Amino acid sequence: MSQVPQITRIQELIYELPIERVMTKNVITVAPDTTMSELKEILRINRISGTPVLEGGRLVGIVSIEDLIKALEKGDIHAPVRERMATRIITVQARESVVEAVKKFAQYKVGRLPVVNEHGDLVGILTGGDITRGLLEAIGLDYHAEEISRYRARHIFEDIVSDRTGLILRYRIKARDFSGGGGASSKIKRALDRLGAPPMIQRRVAIAAYEAEMNLIIHTDNGGELIAEIQPEVIRIVATDNGPGIPDIEQAMQPGFSTAPNWIRELGFGAGMGLANIKKCSDSMKLESQVGVGTRLEIVIKVSPVISSGNSVSEPAASDGKEKP
Amino acid sequence: MKLRDIIRVVEGRVLTEGVNLDMEISCAAGADLMSDVLAFAKPNALLLTGLVNPQVVRTAEMADIAAIVFVRGKLPGPETIALAKEKGIPLIAAPYTMFEMCGRLYEAGMASCDLDSKQG
């Protein structure tokens, strides 16, 4: 699972990155009159495996370590580069994306591609190694950006100062949308994770929100709204709908009491445990309902210590493995 | 118990690729009622269930359940598998009944989730 998005990101980068971002800019070049023996020293000192050949600023060839080996075999080590270089030069444009270079490497089986600007002037040189380095660097930057955004999210309550700062997440829940059930609660859980809430708090909020979301899906006529209000010290979940309403709240609160239809029971829900579960996860819970008008469920979960103190947050002292302190 | 050992004990088959088989599972729970799971499951638990709809994965996500074993050779649909992959929750299919599955794991030393111990 973790590998798939990474590969996609690399594919994206190959298309996004211009060649000029990854190429080597300070190109070491030789003249046509340079001897193969001199070339050997140039390649050795600069730790490179090939170089473009320039004559009067114009690209006239490309010579590589392979040409040098062939010259050595033939005892031709003092020949000028012009006699041993390749004159069919495949170039790439600086502004093109890396994918164009990847295509040319595959098509022409060359080890390096001279990079030219729109006037045809040599501005850089590109090898497979340059591409790998460029991609790694770009991924590194991406990773860094992700880290920064996580850091910023964690410190949102410290950075934004007011008398009362809160984040309100609002979700519209459709009636009988069983397959979408839990989508809103999942997003709330993720938001809390980004904000650096302790896992125990994330879990209590997620379970309470999920039960409330499923109730809206199972029992309402027209669905309802799920709202999460996140404050530094407290998280409030409010689920509201406009019908049909609960005739007897006390009865509804009894664990095991259920009015859910059979089809929902077969799917593993509607056992009459939802409200009991919510109560168990919350620090306080308020259920108001009027038949024919609607229902409002408010769940409060305290965050202690404050949500924005990041990594140093410890689990609530009273959590002995049970859900509720 | 490691997920690898659990799979061996229940003779299971992994339905989601790229699973960390060395993942430590703290306890197990068997349930077909999702509200029960939400009520007693502990973080890092194994869920044994006969339900195969996507809500099983959602429930596991909310309750921080580490992995799910489907009993009696039941197989989930693509929607359930896709959601499990997205959430990084391993799915395992195994041939035995819930009763037999629980028995095998209990015998192998797996702890129960409904005990109020420190394993959560």
XYZ file of N, CA, C and O in Angstrom, chain A residues 1 177-183 185-187 189 199 202-203 206-207 210-211 213-214 265-271 273-274 277 280-281 319-323, chain B residues 17-18 32-43 51 53-56 58-65 79 84-89 116-118 120:
304
model
N 0.816 -1.202 0.000
C 0.000 0.000 0.000
C 0.851 1.253 0.000
O 0.615 2.181 -0.730
N -27.296 5.689 3.155
C -26.071 5.587 2.348
C -25.083 4.699 3.096
O -24.073 5.157 3.629
N -25.423 3.422 3.150
C -24.627 2.510 3.965
C -23.179 2.405 3.498
O -22.250 2.427 4.301
N -22.990 2.331 2.177
C -21.619 2.122 1.689
C -20.720 3.334 1.954
O -19.500 3.205 2.056
N -21.314 4.510 2.080
C -20.518 5.700 2.381
C -20.338 5.899 3.885
O -19.626 6.799 4.322
N -20.999 5.061 4.669
C -21.007 5.216 6.125
C -19.628 5.178 6.735
O -18.855 4.264 6.468
N -19.322 6.160 7.542
C -18.020 6.198 8.201
C -17.037 7.128 7.508
O -15.989 7.430 8.049
N -17.403 7.584 6.318
C -16.501 8.461 5.559
C -16.214 9.759 6.298
O -15.071 10.202 6.375
N -16.562 10.326 9.597
C -15.824 10.043 10.838
C -14.355 9.782 10.545
O -13.474 10.170 11.313
N -14.096 9.125 9.422
C -12.734 8.856 9.005
C -11.979 10.166 8.782
O -10.816 10.310 9.171
N -12.666 11.137 8.155
C -12.022 12.435 7.894
C -11.777 13.194 9.201
O -10.764 13.884 9.346
N -11.220 11.790 12.076
C -10.096 11.103 12.739
C -8.768 11.563 12.141
O -7.803 11.823 12.845
N -3.546 9.405 20.440
C -4.300 8.311 19.818
C -5.577 7.937 20.579
O -6.608 7.662 19.975
N -8.180 10.458 19.675
C -8.600 10.225 18.281
C -9.601 9.081 18.214
O -10.602 9.142 17.516
N -9.308 8.031 18.960
C -10.107 6.821 18.916
C -11.482 7.048 19.543
O -12.493 6.620 19.001
N -13.439 9.208 17.172
C -13.787 8.483 15.943
C -14.941 7.507 16.195
O -15.884 7.437 15.405
N -14.887 6.774 17.304
C -15.935 5.796 17.592
C -17.267 6.502 17.847
O -18.300 6.122 17.295
N -18.552 7.931 14.581
C -18.960 6.855 13.671
C -20.331 6.307 14.051
O -21.203 6.119 13.198
N -20.540 6.077 15.334
C -21.855 5.606 15.789
C -22.933 6.652 15.458
O -24.014 6.317 14.994
N -22.788 8.909 13.103
C -22.945 8.952 11.642
C -23.821 7.792 11.169
O -24.722 7.979 10.331
N -23.576 6.608 11.707
C -24.382 5.441 11.322
C -25.838 5.629 11.744
O -26.750 5.224 11.029
N -29.346 -4.776 10.402
C -28.831 -5.739 11.391
C -27.961 -6.788 10.701
O -26.935 -7.201 11.230
N -28.422 -7.178 9.525
C -27.634 -8.171 8.784
C -26.259 -7.635 8.390
O -25.311 -8.375 8.194
N -26.178 -6.331 8.274
C -24.900 -5.720 7.910
C -24.027 -5.461 9.132
O -22.940 -4.906 9.021
N -24.503 -5.848 10.298
C -23.671 -5.736 11.495
C -23.947 -4.522 12.353
O -23.237 -4.236 13.303
N -25.023 -3.798 12.008
C -25.349 -2.590 12.769
C -26.760 -2.683 13.345
O -27.482 -3.627 13.085
N -27.128 -1.651 14.105
C -28.492 -1.566 14.605
C -28.809 -2.520 15.734
O -29.924 -2.987 15.880
N -27.784 -2.830 16.547
C -28.011 -3.746 17.663
C -28.414 -3.010 18.933
O -28.529 -3.616 19.994
N -26.656 -0.663 20.399
C -25.492 -0.377 21.236
C -24.890 0.992 20.935
O -24.005 1.456 21.661
N -25.345 1.618 19.871
C -24.731 2.861 19.398
C -24.676 3.956 20.452
O -23.609 4.477 20.760
N -22.473 3.093 23.323
C -21.060 3.244 22.947
C -20.635 4.701 22.961
O -19.544 5.043 23.403
N -20.149 5.928 26.404
C -18.936 5.380 26.989
C -17.684 6.146 26.516
O -16.728 6.309 27.266
N -17.735 6.619 25.275
C -16.573 7.323 24.710
C -16.510 8.792 25.100
O -15.480 9.431 24.934
N -6.734 6.489 31.994
C -7.042 5.455 31.023
C -6.351 4.156 31.371
O -5.196 3.947 31.096
N -7.051 3.266 32.015
C -6.474 1.998 32.438
C -6.832 0.897 31.462
O -7.100 -0.223 31.823
N -6.883 1.260 30.171
C -7.276 0.260 29.181
C -8.752 0.375 28.860
O -9.210 -0.124 27.844
N -9.493 1.049 29.711
C -10.900 1.274 29.393
C -11.002 2.520 28.525
O -10.099 3.344 28.485
N -12.128 2.651 27.862
C -12.297 3.784 26.961
C -12.405 5.109 27.710
O -11.826 6.090 27.341
N -2.028 -7.262 -0.453
C -0.583 -7.453 -0.591
C 0.199 -6.408 0.205
O -0.351 -5.396 0.630
N 1.461 -6.705 0.393
C 2.343 -5.752 1.078
C 2.132 -5.678 2.581
O 2.341 -4.652 3.203
N -19.745 -10.301 15.023
C -20.425 -9.919 13.793
C -21.248 -8.655 14.012
O -21.931 -8.184 13.113
N -21.163 -8.129 15.221
C -21.851 -6.877 15.521
C -20.806 -5.781 15.634
O -19.949 -5.816 16.513
N -20.892 -4.823 14.730
C -19.856 -3.800 14.698
C -19.864 -2.934 15.948
O -18.828 -2.456 16.396
N -21.042 -2.703 16.510
C -21.112 -1.918 17.746
C -20.401 -2.628 18.891
O -19.812 -1.988 19.752
N -20.459 -3.958 18.888
C -19.722 -4.724 19.899
C -18.233 -4.491 19.727
O -17.500 -4.294 20.694
N -17.802 -4.523 18.483
C -16.384 -4.305 18.193
C -15.966 -2.927 18.697
O -14.942 -2.771 19.366
N -16.793 -1.924 18.387
C -16.475 -0.558 18.806
C -16.470 -0.454 20.326
O -15.757 0.350 20.907
N -17.283 -1.290 20.986
C -17.398 -1.200 22.439
C -16.219 -1.843 23.159
O -15.747 -1.328 24.154
N -15.741 -2.994 22.661
C -14.723 -3.661 23.467
C -13.364 -3.848 22.823
O -12.420 -4.250 23.486
N -13.245 -3.562 21.550
C -11.946 -3.808 20.903
C -10.880 -2.857 21.440
O -11.152 -1.703 21.715
N -9.686 -3.400 21.583
C -8.563 -2.583 22.047
C -7.660 -2.248 20.853
O -7.672 -2.965 19.851
N -6.868 -1.172 20.957
C -5.950 -0.858 19.862
C -5.023 -2.037 19.597
O -4.667 -2.754 20.532
N -18.611 -10.972 8.778
C -19.095 -9.887 7.915
C -18.003 -9.485 6.937
O -16.837 -9.445 7.310
N -18.551 -6.683 4.566
C -18.824 -5.395 3.910
C -17.786 -4.339 4.317
O -17.055 -4.516 5.281
N -17.732 -3.224 3.562
C -16.703 -2.205 3.826
C -16.783 -1.617 5.235
O -15.785 -1.126 5.759
N -17.962 -1.705 5.861
C -18.093 -1.145 7.210
C -17.221 -1.865 8.224
O -16.870 -1.309 9.257
N -16.873 -3.113 7.913
C -15.969 -3.860 8.798
C -14.617 -3.143 8.841
O -14.013 -2.973 9.893
N -14.144 0.055 8.036
C -14.377 1.353 8.686
C -14.333 1.198 10.205
O -13.723 2.007 10.913
N -15.005 0.177 10.688
C -15.042 -0.075 12.128
C -13.624 -0.307 12.650
O -13.231 0.245 13.677
N -12.875 -1.105 11.907
C -11.492 -1.383 12.302
C -10.674 -0.096 12.335
O -9.868 0.127 13.238
N -10.912 0.767 11.344
C -10.187 2.043 11.276
C -10.468 2.886 12.529
O -9.556 3.396 13.161
N -11.755 3.006 12.873
C -12.140 3.842 14.025
C -11.572 3.282 15.321
O -11.155 4.015 16.198
N -11.584 1.948 15.451
C -11.185 1.325 16.709
C -9.694 0.980 16.736
O -9.247 0.328 17.673
N -8.955 1.416 15.734
C -7.512 1.118 15.638
C -7.229 -0.376 15.672
O -6.268 -0.823 16.313
N -8.077 -1.161 15.017
C -7.851 -2.605 14.941
C -6.768 -2.863 13.896
O -6.753 -2.249 12.825
N -14.647 -3.629 -3.117
C -14.813 -2.358 -2.405
C -14.176 -2.443 -1.011
O -13.474 -1.526 -0.569
N -9.548 -1.380 2.617
C -8.542 -1.930 3.544
C -7.138 -1.550 3.096
O -6.285 -1.198 3.908
N -6.902 -1.595 1.788
C -5.584 -1.213 1.263
C -5.315 0.255 1.555
O -4.233 0.633 1.972
N -6.356 1.084 1.308
C -6.223 2.522 1.534
C -5.880 2.806 2.995
O -5.080 3.691 3.300
N -6.493 2.060 3.897
C -6.298 2.308 5.333
C -5.139 1.503 5.912
O -4.840 1.614 7.100
N -4.530 0.631 5.076
C -3.401 -0.160 5.561
C -3.792 -1.203 6.598
O -3.046 -1.461 7.537
N -4.986 -1.778 6.444
C -5.431 -2.814 7.382
C -5.417 -4.166 6.664
O -6.159 -4.366 5.708
N -9.938 -6.729 30.872
C -9.408 -5.403 31.185
C -7.981 -5.498 31.687
O -7.666 -5.183 32.822
N -7.133 -5.983 30.811
C -5.740 -6.123 31.223
C -4.935 -4.973 30.637
O -5.475 -4.044 30.073
N -3.636 -5.052 30.761
C -2.773 -3.957 30.286
C -2.381 -4.129 28.819
O -1.604 -3.359 28.293
N -3.925 -3.678 26.130
C -4.410 -2.663 25.183
C -3.365 -1.641 25.066
O -3.330 -0.703 24.434
